[in-house]
Amino acid sequence: MPGTWARLLRALEMPVAFEEGSQDVCDYDRAIAYVTPIDKEEYRGLLSETVLAAAPDTGHDLPYDHLYLADAETFASDDLPLLGIDIHVDDAGDEPWPREKPFRVPALHVAGVEINDSIGNLFFREFHDSDWSDFEVHVAGPGTAVYEEFRQMDQEDEDEDGG
């Protein structure tokens, strides 16, 4: 599993854009900017039902309204489809909105989901029925100017943090 976990982390760290051909770093984002990968033995084998039971409809103290699980299905596919789980809690006074059933989000599309959710353009739940083949994503892979610029920014951040 360590090799497949590393492959997933690389996918989440890969700069992606939603328009082809740009060499401007500002047009790219990475899922890793929005998600925090957690690889702990105690969470291995966790099922979506367990997550939903731990975050009941009546409230939870988590600072987010959804999360992603990497499971056997994630690692068995080339596009690494994470299991997105809606754990939102309706605010007091709001019309209740039922949680969506868990759904798959390919790793390279997580950045787009998170960007849209963070600015309120589309909520996480609105991606439930997405046909990911309809969404083009362009990757700035190793050796490209964009990839190298992100790598340099990461190195500068590490140097500033003393790492």
Coordinates of C-alpha atoms in Angstrom, one line a residue:
M1 CA 0.0 0.0 0.0
P2 CA 2.8 2.5 0.6
G3 CA 3.4 2.8 -3.2
T4 CA -0.2 3.4 -4.0
W5 CA -0.5 6.0 -1.1
A6 CA 2.5 7.8 -2.6
R7 CA 0.8 7.7 -6.0
L8 CA -2.3 9.3 -4.5
L9 CA -0.3 12.0 -2.8
R10 CA 1.5 12.8 -6.0
A11 CA -1.8 13.2 -7.8
L12 CA -3.1 15.5 -5.1
E13 CA 0.1 17.6 -5.3
M14 CA 0.1 17.8 -9.1
P15 CA -0.7 21.3 -10.4
V16 CA -3.9 21.2 -12.5
A17 CA -5.7 23.8 -14.6
F18 CA -9.1 23.8 -16.2
E19 CA -7.9 25.6 -19.4
E20 CA -5.4 24.1 -21.8
G21 CA -2.0 25.6 -22.5
S22 CA -1.5 28.2 -19.8
Q23 CA 2.0 28.6 -18.5
D24 CA 0.9 31.0 -15.8
V25 CA 1.1 29.5 -12.3
C26 CA -1.9 31.5 -11.2
D27 CA -4.1 29.4 -13.5
Y28 CA -3.1 26.2 -11.6
D29 CA -4.0 24.8 -8.3
R30 CA -3.4 21.6 -6.3
A31 CA -5.8 19.6 -4.2
I32 CA -3.2 19.5 -1.5
A33 CA -3.9 23.1 -0.9
Y34 CA -7.4 22.2 0.3
V35 CA -7.1 18.7 1.8
T36 CA -4.9 17.3 4.5
P37 CA -3.9 13.7 3.8
I38 CA -4.0 11.6 7.0
D39 CA -2.4 8.1 6.9
K40 CA -3.0 6.6 10.3
E41 CA -3.3 2.9 11.1
E42 CA -6.5 3.6 13.2
Y43 CA -8.3 4.9 10.1
R44 CA -7.4 2.1 7.7
G45 CA -10.4 0.1 6.6
L46 CA -12.8 3.0 7.7
L47 CA -16.2 2.7 6.0
S48 CA -18.3 5.6 4.8
E49 CA -21.1 4.4 7.2
T50 CA -18.7 4.8 10.1
V51 CA -17.8 8.3 9.1
L52 CA -21.4 9.3 8.8
A53 CA -22.3 7.7 12.2
A54 CA -19.4 9.7 13.7
A55 CA -20.8 13.0 12.2
P56 CA -24.5 12.8 13.0
D57 CA -27.1 15.1 11.4
T58 CA -27.6 16.8 14.7
G59 CA -24.2 18.3 14.7
H60 CA -20.5 17.7 14.9
D61 CA -17.5 19.7 15.9
L62 CA -15.5 19.1 12.7
P63 CA -14.4 22.3 10.8
Y64 CA -15.5 21.0 7.4
D65 CA -18.6 19.7 5.7
H66 CA -17.2 16.8 3.7
L67 CA -14.1 14.6 3.5
Y68 CA -12.6 12.0 1.2
L69 CA -11.7 8.4 1.9
A70 CA -9.0 6.5 0.0
D71 CA -10.1 2.9 -0.2
A72 CA -9.4 -0.3 -2.2
E73 CA -11.5 1.1 -5.1
T74 CA -9.4 4.3 -5.1
F75 CA -6.1 2.4 -5.4
A76 CA -7.4 -0.1 -8.0
S77 CA -8.1 2.6 -10.6
D78 CA -5.7 4.8 -12.6
D79 CA -7.7 8.0 -11.8
L80 CA -7.6 7.3 -8.1
P81 CA -11.3 8.1 -7.4
L82 CA -11.6 9.1 -3.7
L83 CA -14.9 8.5 -1.9
G84 CA -16.4 11.9 -1.1
I85 CA -18.5 11.9 2.0
D86 CA -21.0 14.7 2.7
I87 CA -21.1 15.4 6.5
H88 CA -22.6 18.9 6.4
V89 CA -24.8 20.0 9.3
D90 CA -27.6 22.5 8.5
D91 CA -27.3 25.8 10.3
A92 CA -30.0 26.6 12.8
G93 CA -33.0 28.2 11.0
D94 CA -31.9 27.0 7.5
E95 CA -34.1 24.7 5.5
P96 CA -32.8 21.2 6.0
W97 CA -30.8 19.8 3.1
P98 CA -30.4 16.0 3.1
R99 CA -26.9 14.7 2.9
E100 CA -25.8 13.2 -0.4
K101 CA -24.8 9.6 -0.5
P102 CA -21.0 9.1 -0.8
F103 CA -19.7 9.5 -4.4
R104 CA -16.4 9.2 -6.2
V105 CA -14.1 12.1 -7.2
P106 CA -11.0 11.4 -9.2
A107 CA -7.9 12.7 -7.4
L108 CA -7.0 15.2 -10.2
H109 CA -10.6 16.7 -9.9
V110 CA -10.5 17.3 -6.1
A111 CA -8.9 20.7 -6.6
G112 CA -11.8 21.8 -8.8
V113 CA -14.3 20.6 -6.4
E114 CA -12.6 22.3 -3.5
I115 CA -12.1 25.6 -5.3
N116 CA -15.8 25.8 -6.3
D117 CA -16.9 24.8 -2.8
S118 CA -14.6 27.3 -1.1
I119 CA -16.0 30.3 -3.1
G120 CA -19.6 29.1 -3.0
N121 CA -19.8 28.7 -6.7
L122 CA -20.9 25.0 -6.3
F123 CA -21.4 23.2 -3.1
F124 CA -19.7 19.9 -2.5
R125 CA -23.1 18.1 -2.8
E126 CA -23.7 19.5 -6.2
F127 CA -20.9 17.3 -7.6
H128 CA -22.7 14.2 -6.6
D129 CA -23.9 13.3 -10.1
S130 CA -20.9 14.6 -12.0
D131 CA -19.7 12.8 -15.1
W132 CA -16.0 13.5 -14.6
S133 CA -15.3 12.7 -18.2
D134 CA -17.1 15.9 -19.1
F135 CA -14.6 18.0 -17.0
E136 CA -11.2 18.5 -18.7
V137 CA -8.3 18.9 -16.4
H138 CA -4.8 19.8 -17.6
V139 CA -1.8 18.6 -15.6
A140 CA 1.5 20.5 -15.4
G141 CA 3.7 17.5 -14.8
P142 CA 7.4 17.2 -13.9
G143 CA 9.7 19.0 -16.2
T144 CA 7.2 21.8 -17.0
A145 CA 7.8 25.4 -16.0
V146 CA 4.7 25.5 -13.9
Y147 CA 5.6 22.3 -12.0
E148 CA 9.1 23.5 -11.3
E149 CA 7.8 26.9 -10.1
F150 CA 5.4 25.1 -7.7
R151 CA 8.3 22.9 -6.5
Q152 CA 10.5 26.0 -5.9
M153 CA 7.6 27.7 -3.9
D154 CA 7.3 24.5 -1.8
Q155 CA 11.1 24.6 -1.2
E156 CA 10.9 28.2 -0.1
D157 CA 8.1 27.4 2.2
E158 CA 10.0 24.6 3.8
D159 CA 13.1 26.8 4.2
E160 CA 11.0 29.5 5.9
D161 CA 9.4 26.9 8.2
G162 CA 12.8 25.6 9.1
G163 CA 12.2 22.2 7.4

